XYZ file of C-alpha atoms in Angstrom:
574
model
C 128.520 92.905 116.366
C 128.146 89.216 115.740
C 125.301 88.216 113.440
C 123.732 85.489 115.557
C 121.502 84.138 112.822
C 124.437 83.757 110.451
C 126.454 82.037 113.195
C 123.700 79.506 113.815
C 123.256 78.857 110.108
C 126.995 78.312 109.663
C 127.157 75.842 112.549
C 124.202 73.876 111.251
C 125.592 73.774 107.711
C 128.921 72.606 109.110
C 127.141 69.690 110.772
C 128.002 70.954 114.279
C 124.495 71.424 115.612
C 124.372 67.890 116.975
C 127.600 68.540 118.868
C 125.811 71.191 120.875
C 122.126 70.368 121.173
C 120.882 67.565 123.346
C 117.402 67.795 124.867
C 115.303 70.175 126.891
C 115.413 69.276 130.575
C 112.182 69.214 132.633
C 112.639 72.895 133.444
C 112.763 73.939 129.791
C 116.523 74.614 129.738
C 118.821 73.401 126.998
C 121.399 70.766 127.812
C 124.596 71.451 125.875
C 127.486 69.199 125.043
C 130.967 70.607 124.308
C 129.718 73.610 126.224
C 132.357 76.264 125.925
C 130.796 78.982 128.080
C 132.506 81.695 126.063
C 131.438 80.473 122.651
C 129.227 82.758 120.597
C 126.858 79.905 119.910
C 126.488 79.014 123.595
C 125.777 82.654 124.511
C 123.248 82.916 121.695
C 121.459 79.790 122.875
C 121.306 81.070 126.422
C 119.718 84.310 125.179
C 116.894 82.337 123.629
C 116.786 79.356 126.001
C 113.435 78.084 127.130
C 111.561 79.543 124.176
C 109.501 76.840 122.550
C 108.278 78.604 119.447
C 108.118 82.000 117.820
C 105.315 84.320 118.775
C 105.203 85.385 115.145
C 104.491 81.849 113.992
C 101.881 81.306 116.702
C 100.260 84.651 116.055
C 100.003 84.016 112.336
C 97.804 80.988 112.983
C 95.482 82.740 115.424
C 92.097 84.138 114.356
C 91.394 87.854 114.302
C 90.839 88.286 118.036
C 92.279 90.296 120.920
C 94.676 87.398 121.533
C 96.030 87.728 117.985
C 96.487 91.466 118.515
C 98.492 90.872 121.705
C 100.715 88.345 119.925
C 101.354 90.764 117.067
C 102.200 93.589 119.448
C 104.610 91.398 121.413
C 106.184 90.047 118.226
C 106.699 93.593 116.931
C 108.625 94.450 120.094
C 110.721 91.283 119.963
C 111.620 91.792 116.303
C 113.706 94.739 117.449
C 115.834 92.329 119.500
C 118.156 89.934 117.677
C 117.443 86.974 119.946
C 117.861 83.388 118.846
C 115.029 80.939 119.363
C 116.319 77.769 120.984
C 115.605 74.585 118.986
C 113.086 72.336 120.728
C 113.262 68.563 121.056
C 110.190 66.421 121.449
C 109.768 63.429 123.752
C 110.761 61.061 120.939
C 113.966 63.102 120.369
C 112.870 64.850 117.197
C 114.335 68.349 116.733
C 111.596 70.830 115.898
C 112.545 73.376 113.234
C 111.446 76.935 113.937
C 112.574 80.447 113.079
C 116.219 80.971 113.972
C 115.534 84.260 115.733
C 112.837 86.810 116.447
C 114.021 88.842 113.473
C 114.622 85.849 111.180
C 114.637 87.361 107.666
C 112.947 84.263 106.230
C 109.809 84.959 108.260
C 107.444 86.925 105.980
C 106.396 89.043 108.953
C 110.021 90.254 109.185
C 110.453 91.156 105.523
C 111.299 94.731 104.706
C 108.394 96.986 103.786
C 109.805 97.226 100.251
C 109.702 93.443 99.800
C 106.193 93.202 101.257
C 104.895 95.959 99.002
C 106.561 94.430 95.924
C 105.056 91.006 96.658
C 101.624 92.496 97.323
C 101.851 94.565 94.130
C 102.559 91.499 91.971
C 99.579 89.690 93.504
C 97.469 92.797 92.812
C 98.532 92.812 89.148
C 97.811 89.081 88.877
C 94.352 89.696 90.390
C 93.772 92.582 87.996
C 94.550 90.431 84.951
C 92.162 87.662 86.004
C 89.286 89.990 86.883
C 89.803 92.243 83.883
C 89.640 89.182 81.633
C 86.022 88.662 82.634
C 84.576 91.912 81.248
C 87.165 92.265 78.487
C 84.858 89.979 76.505
C 81.922 92.424 76.642
C 83.064 94.344 73.555
C 83.131 91.086 71.574
C 79.572 90.001 72.415
C 77.980 91.670 69.408
C 80.537 90.184 67.000
C 80.183 86.709 68.555
C 76.429 87.055 68.051
C 77.026 87.864 64.355
C 79.896 85.441 63.739
C 78.174 82.339 65.117
C 74.599 83.354 64.356
C 73.348 82.964 67.916
C 70.998 85.016 70.074
C 72.470 87.716 72.346
C 71.620 85.503 75.323
C 73.956 82.767 74.069
C 76.625 85.286 73.128
C 76.660 86.481 76.757
C 77.286 82.957 78.098
C 81.024 83.404 77.656
C 80.929 86.183 80.249
C 78.635 84.425 82.723
C 80.553 81.134 82.643
C 83.747 83.043 83.338
C 82.081 84.658 86.371
C 80.848 81.265 87.542
C 84.447 80.071 87.740
C 85.021 82.662 90.487
C 82.770 80.691 92.786
C 83.938 77.155 92.013
C 87.720 77.533 91.854
C 88.348 78.845 95.392
C 86.647 75.794 96.879
C 89.575 73.729 95.573
C 92.552 76.062 95.410
C 92.084 77.794 98.776
C 92.365 74.521 100.751
C 95.345 73.393 98.647
C 97.253 76.523 99.597
C 96.912 75.495 103.238
C 98.718 72.202 102.572
C 102.317 73.008 103.637
C 103.952 70.922 100.910
C 102.272 73.186 98.327
C 102.231 76.544 100.101
C 100.878 79.580 98.303
C 103.131 79.613 95.242
C 102.515 76.170 93.765
C 98.744 76.756 93.367
C 99.474 80.310 92.167
C 102.115 79.469 89.591
C 100.772 76.190 88.184
C 97.258 77.534 87.645
C 98.463 80.890 86.327
C 100.716 79.046 83.867
C 97.720 77.048 82.624
C 95.661 80.248 82.496
C 98.288 81.863 80.261
C 98.569 78.792 78.030
C 94.787 78.460 77.606
C 94.526 82.127 76.632
C 96.075 81.167 73.274
C 93.476 78.576 72.150
C 90.746 80.861 73.513
C 91.882 83.520 71.060
C 92.044 81.010 68.191
C 88.909 78.907 68.768
C 86.310 79.183 66.016
C 83.203 77.657 67.534
C 80.935 78.814 70.334
C 81.073 75.571 72.327
C 84.851 75.634 72.484
C 84.846 79.303 73.416
C 82.464 78.697 76.331
C 84.466 75.772 77.691
C 87.768 77.613 77.425
C 86.397 80.778 79.034
C 85.098 78.783 81.996
C 88.452 77.025 82.392
C 90.285 80.345 82.213
C 88.602 81.780 85.271
C 88.561 78.462 87.111
C 92.347 78.387 86.746
C 92.681 82.085 87.520
C 90.677 81.916 90.746
C 93.626 81.274 93.149
C 94.245 85.030 93.150
C 90.794 85.351 94.697
C 91.163 82.299 96.917
C 94.629 83.031 98.296
C 95.347 86.727 97.797
C 94.064 87.664 101.229
C 95.872 84.750 102.852
C 99.185 85.835 101.313
C 98.743 89.259 102.839
C 97.913 87.704 106.186
C 101.245 85.877 106.024
C 103.143 89.152 105.631
C 101.252 91.835 107.537
C 100.302 92.063 111.206
C 96.677 91.949 112.307
C 96.406 95.671 113.003
C 97.734 96.797 109.617
C 96.404 93.960 107.475
C 93.305 95.995 106.413
C 95.564 98.387 104.490
C 96.978 95.511 102.442
C 93.538 93.970 101.918
C 92.182 97.321 100.734
C 94.747 97.543 97.930
C 94.054 93.964 96.834
C 90.271 94.463 96.807
C 90.785 97.623 94.763
C 92.516 95.609 92.044
C 89.677 93.092 91.975
C 86.956 95.757 92.124
C 88.334 98.114 89.482
C 89.548 95.528 86.961
C 86.147 94.528 85.481
C 85.373 98.189 84.831
C 88.509 98.571 82.699
C 87.862 95.492 80.562
C 85.489 97.091 78.021
C 87.736 100.156 77.762
C 90.880 98.124 77.081
C 89.330 96.020 74.354
C 86.680 98.316 72.884
C 88.987 100.193 70.535
C 90.729 97.049 69.266
C 87.610 94.986 68.594
C 85.829 97.714 66.678
C 88.927 98.711 64.731
C 88.952 95.435 62.772
C 86.507 93.274 60.860
C 83.888 91.246 62.703
C 85.784 88.035 61.919
C 88.436 89.305 64.330
C 86.168 89.505 67.402
C 88.840 87.418 69.143
C 91.081 90.490 69.549
C 89.697 90.780 73.073
C 91.034 87.336 73.890
C 94.428 88.120 72.393
C 94.635 90.987 74.855
C 94.107 88.497 77.706
C 97.188 86.637 76.506
C 99.189 89.846 76.138
C 98.388 90.808 79.714
C 98.872 87.373 81.251
C 102.209 86.499 79.604
C 104.395 89.291 81.036
C 102.645 89.199 84.413
C 103.175 85.452 84.696
C 106.880 85.924 83.952
C 107.183 88.466 86.763
C 105.181 86.259 89.076
C 107.235 83.162 88.324
C 110.606 84.775 88.942
C 109.939 87.378 91.611
C 107.136 86.277 93.974
C 108.573 84.618 97.109
C 106.751 81.972 99.120
C 104.781 83.533 101.983
C 103.365 80.476 103.765
C 105.252 80.038 107.086
C 104.464 76.307 107.171
C 105.929 75.780 103.709
C 109.047 77.835 104.502
C 109.728 75.847 107.685
C 109.007 72.561 105.899
C 111.629 73.357 103.259
C 114.035 74.566 105.935
C 113.742 71.231 107.741
C 114.538 69.390 104.504
C 117.641 71.523 103.899
C 118.873 71.003 107.472
C 118.412 67.230 107.222
C 120.449 67.216 104.034
C 123.181 69.438 105.483
C 123.482 67.669 108.841
C 122.592 64.102 107.899
C 120.258 64.047 110.893
C 116.901 62.528 109.955
C 115.394 63.551 113.297
C 115.126 67.204 112.244
C 111.460 67.852 111.470
C 109.048 70.738 111.001
C 105.857 70.938 113.026
C 103.852 69.901 109.966
C 105.903 66.749 109.444
C 105.463 65.770 113.092
C 101.717 66.355 113.059
C 101.168 64.504 109.772
C 103.659 61.718 110.215
C 102.797 58.599 108.169
C 99.855 60.399 106.530
C 99.919 59.987 102.716
C 99.976 63.187 100.690
C 96.832 62.092 98.845
C 94.966 61.871 102.144
C 96.171 65.344 103.168
C 95.018 66.822 99.845
C 91.610 65.164 99.947
C 91.103 66.201 103.550
C 92.056 69.796 102.757
C 89.560 69.962 99.877
C 86.764 68.058 101.592
C 86.880 69.778 104.991
C 85.547 73.164 103.802
C 82.816 71.370 101.838
C 81.882 69.355 104.918
C 81.757 72.493 107.069
C 79.718 74.264 104.407
C 76.960 71.663 104.559
C 77.171 70.882 108.263
C 77.777 74.382 109.598
C 74.404 76.138 109.839
C 76.157 79.497 109.926
C 76.673 79.017 106.211
C 74.160 76.469 105.006
C 71.243 78.060 106.905
C 69.596 74.961 108.329
C 66.045 76.034 109.227
C 66.265 75.260 112.946
C 69.714 76.791 113.447
C 69.637 79.797 111.164
C 72.372 82.428 111.490
C 70.583 85.623 110.498
C 73.773 87.671 110.392
C 75.536 85.436 107.870
C 72.335 84.993 105.885
C 72.109 88.757 105.488
C 75.826 89.152 104.679
C 75.742 86.513 101.935
C 72.474 87.764 100.453
C 73.447 91.427 100.501
C 76.944 90.965 99.051
C 75.512 88.687 96.342
C 72.960 91.357 95.445
C 75.392 94.272 95.166
C 77.925 92.117 93.301
C 75.264 90.971 90.825
C 74.125 94.552 90.259
C 77.720 95.528 89.533
C 77.939 92.984 86.705
C 74.500 93.979 85.389
C 75.957 97.419 84.594
C 77.737 95.839 81.625
C 74.330 94.995 80.152
C 72.555 98.250 80.977
C 75.397 100.401 79.602
C 74.816 98.955 76.133
C 71.136 99.976 76.376
C 71.746 103.491 77.666
C 74.771 105.192 76.137
C 74.710 103.990 72.495
C 70.911 104.171 72.179
C 70.041 107.226 74.290
C 73.176 109.333 73.823
C 74.643 108.063 70.541
C 77.918 106.848 72.052
C 80.030 104.454 70.035
C 81.587 101.354 71.608
C 84.792 103.180 72.508
C 82.962 106.003 74.253
C 80.717 103.556 76.090
C 83.822 101.826 77.404
C 85.148 105.160 78.664
C 82.068 105.567 80.851
C 83.242 102.629 82.951
C 86.095 104.806 84.187
C 83.615 106.172 86.712
C 83.989 102.861 88.581
C 87.734 103.508 88.819
C 87.079 107.025 90.107
C 84.643 105.632 92.667
C 87.180 103.025 93.717
C 89.876 105.665 94.256
C 87.516 107.878 96.254
C 86.287 105.027 98.433
C 89.790 103.684 99.016
C 90.914 107.144 100.138
C 87.959 107.357 102.532
C 88.493 103.869 103.934
C 92.253 104.176 104.378
C 91.748 107.553 106.081
C 89.246 105.906 108.416
C 91.806 103.228 109.246
C 94.677 105.664 109.737
C 92.970 108.449 111.649
C 90.285 106.559 113.570
C 90.364 102.766 113.741
C 94.062 102.047 114.318
C 94.514 104.792 116.958
C 91.330 103.616 118.682
C 92.532 100.010 118.824
C 95.962 101.057 120.095
C 94.390 103.161 122.817
C 91.348 101.097 123.832
C 91.990 97.600 122.457
C 89.623 95.680 120.201
C 85.972 96.725 120.367
C 82.992 94.544 119.506
C 82.986 93.169 115.973
C 80.099 95.435 114.992
C 82.434 98.412 115.502
C 84.077 97.435 112.192
C 80.726 97.957 110.435
C 80.581 101.669 111.295
C 81.636 102.954 107.824
C 79.147 100.626 106.111
C 76.472 101.706 108.606
C 76.941 105.278 107.350
C 77.461 104.829 103.593
C 74.868 102.081 102.935
C 72.366 104.782 101.939
C 74.482 105.539 98.894
C 73.787 102.205 97.212
C 70.060 102.717 96.453
C 70.591 106.455 95.893
C 73.180 105.738 93.207
C 70.921 103.186 91.530
C 67.884 105.488 91.560
C 69.986 108.306 90.132
C 71.166 106.088 87.275
C 67.626 104.775 86.715
C 65.805 108.072 86.359
C 68.546 110.231 84.917
C 69.035 107.804 82.003
C 67.031 109.921 79.569
C 68.040 111.499 76.257
C 66.735 114.859 77.526
C 69.084 114.756 80.565
C 72.859 115.038 80.291
C 74.631 111.697 80.498
C 76.823 112.888 83.396
C 73.885 112.329 85.744
C 74.042 108.568 85.213
C 77.814 108.615 85.626
C 77.482 110.346 89.007
C 74.960 107.718 90.097
C 77.247 104.878 89.010
C 80.215 106.487 90.799
C 78.235 106.851 94.026
C 77.253 103.192 93.812
C 80.900 102.175 93.370
C 82.038 104.271 96.354
C 79.499 102.779 98.739
C 79.815 99.172 97.573
C 83.599 99.188 97.995
C 83.387 100.414 101.583
C 80.563 98.014 102.450
C 82.505 95.042 101.110
C 85.623 96.043 103.076
C 83.644 96.231 106.309
C 81.818 92.966 105.770
C 84.997 91.077 104.873
C 86.506 92.256 108.155
C 83.399 91.401 110.176
C 83.164 87.761 109.030
C 86.569 86.460 110.216
C 86.335 88.416 113.471
C 82.913 86.952 114.288
C 83.426 83.394 113.014
C 87.211 82.850 113.188
C 87.070 79.042 113.162
C 84.834 78.988 110.106
C 86.231 82.017 108.273
C 87.686 80.080 105.336
C 84.452 78.177 104.715
C 82.327 81.280 105.170
C 84.431 83.201 102.656
C 84.206 80.300 100.205
C 80.446 80.193 100.684
C 80.148 83.956 100.331
C 82.221 83.877 97.162
C 80.023 81.121 95.743
C 76.869 83.115 96.553
C 78.249 86.255 94.917
C 79.437 84.464 91.805
C 76.202 82.530 91.434
C 74.096 85.688 91.645
C 76.418 87.558 89.260
C 76.128 84.560 86.911
C 72.341 84.887 87.001
C 72.225 88.678 86.874
C 74.081 88.842 83.560
C 71.596 86.345 82.135
C 68.368 87.995 83.335
C 69.338 91.671 83.496
C 69.252 92.388 79.757
C 65.769 90.904 79.388
C 64.648 92.748 82.528
C 65.913 96.093 81.251
C 64.371 95.530 77.808
C 60.973 94.425 79.162
C 60.651 96.838 82.105
C 62.775 99.638 80.774
C 66.025 100.911 82.213
C 64.316 103.143 84.770
C 61.982 100.536 86.202
C 64.566 97.742 86.016
C 67.209 99.654 87.968
C 64.548 100.965 90.364
C 63.642 97.375 91.152
C 67.258 96.648 92.036
C 67.463 99.908 93.978
C 64.382 98.904 95.963
C 65.976 95.575 96.826
C 69.119 97.350 97.976
C 67.023 99.431 100.398
C 66.576 96.198 102.326
C 70.361 96.244 102.711
C 70.098 99.484 104.703
C 67.658 97.847 107.104
C 69.833 94.758 107.367
C 73.042 96.747 107.914
C 71.493 98.809 110.691
C 70.009 95.693 112.286
C 73.381 93.952 112.132
C 75.116 96.978 113.646
C 72.719 97.276 116.594
C 71.724 93.641 117.122
C 74.725 91.734 115.755
C 76.075 91.070 119.241
C 72.775 89.441 120.258
C 72.760 87.285 117.136
C 76.311 86.146 117.833
C 75.432 85.377 121.437
C 72.755 82.968 120.207
C 75.133 81.260 117.764
C 77.375 78.408 118.884
C 79.703 79.167 115.961
C 80.434 82.852 116.602
C 82.622 84.451 119.269
C 81.290 87.166 121.522
């Protein structure tokens, strides 16, 4: 059987494409010169004649709607047919570069499952390194306090500034990844290289000011994993099965901070206080090998970037300067600097002009207000556990630093339990339901969160009032695990609800949500220790548990009345 894609590639490389292709006639048929009716190339063109562009490419740019689902379903069927896609010519005789065929192996949607999983795994490991590097500092706080003679509040600034970088970096790197000339990999690799390089002076710095600056820059440069990780998965996986890929990525981000104190606790306390920087050496040891794997083995996933580079190769091979990608046609004569500035500024402009995010008083979007507030709260509470653990396990139960770090494994256990629950929900309920009945209302995706949201305050109250020397420490661990299980599922549901309800503003809403979460986590690390010391662990965590009860009310209200709120918003889809 003739490999049609290889035949087309060979003809183009041999500079024969211009001998065959002319223009599309008014009826959408291809006019062919030197038209040998028996030629393989002519037959291949006829099989794909009249097709303007790949459904896979169109579908990948659509929001998460029923239309996107139909495109994905149709594309899945057509990928089983080796049909060439006929090159299209515009009115000004430019040849538009597209996928060669429905099953073009360069299209990330057509990659083998093994290649998709390998690429997703490397992005997961990259995400793990960046997130783990935030809390890996926790074990060094006491020695930084002693080494530089500063108050515990100042010693904790290295952690909070790192967390703050989570919120600022995506506002720049997420838009850059949408610029086709950069794609996903250039922001990934350049910033990860700088992250790895800066890990060395961070481990060697001997003054608090330098440490704070370097720690902030580390996470700022590491944030593309947060900004673009989901987008990379969207490039590879179809709409229906994308939640599986997102779940694995979120697991890496969610579990990594819990492992930080465990990884570094033994090393930091095994040496003299002058060597507090062992925690930062471990950042370098993690980042170096992972960056090497990332640099050599992660392929580009952005369809626009792949087609842009394909157009450049075809121009070089054929000598025809009229071969262009869609991006080049749309942005003809636009300087790269203008494209970059527009990409960075547009989300900022939407953030301040779109009331769905900025909450202008007269055009308030209650649903997004709740989502941002609630996710910020539960994310901030998560980071406050690093402060409360130091006040509970060493003081109440006599744990050393190593044993205190081991307690954080309960977050990993909770993550594994919740991921099993959520993936089972997808496999046995959601996906079959969508295949049978089509897409339901967006609030249908909130069903798991609607059920498990009770676990958040219950877990906090358990931790609060079981933290007592007269009660076994396992009680607090169970409470922390329950909190982790519920928060993971809630975050998964919310991060599905946002792009389905506000598809045109999804990128800006995610950037805004990330900024809210990071800002509150930044503040929670600063105020939580003083709160727990002044109020006590029980009352302090009970206060946070009481606030999270409001999340139950909000989640139920969003589930039952979300459709009405969206109907009143000019930014949401019904």
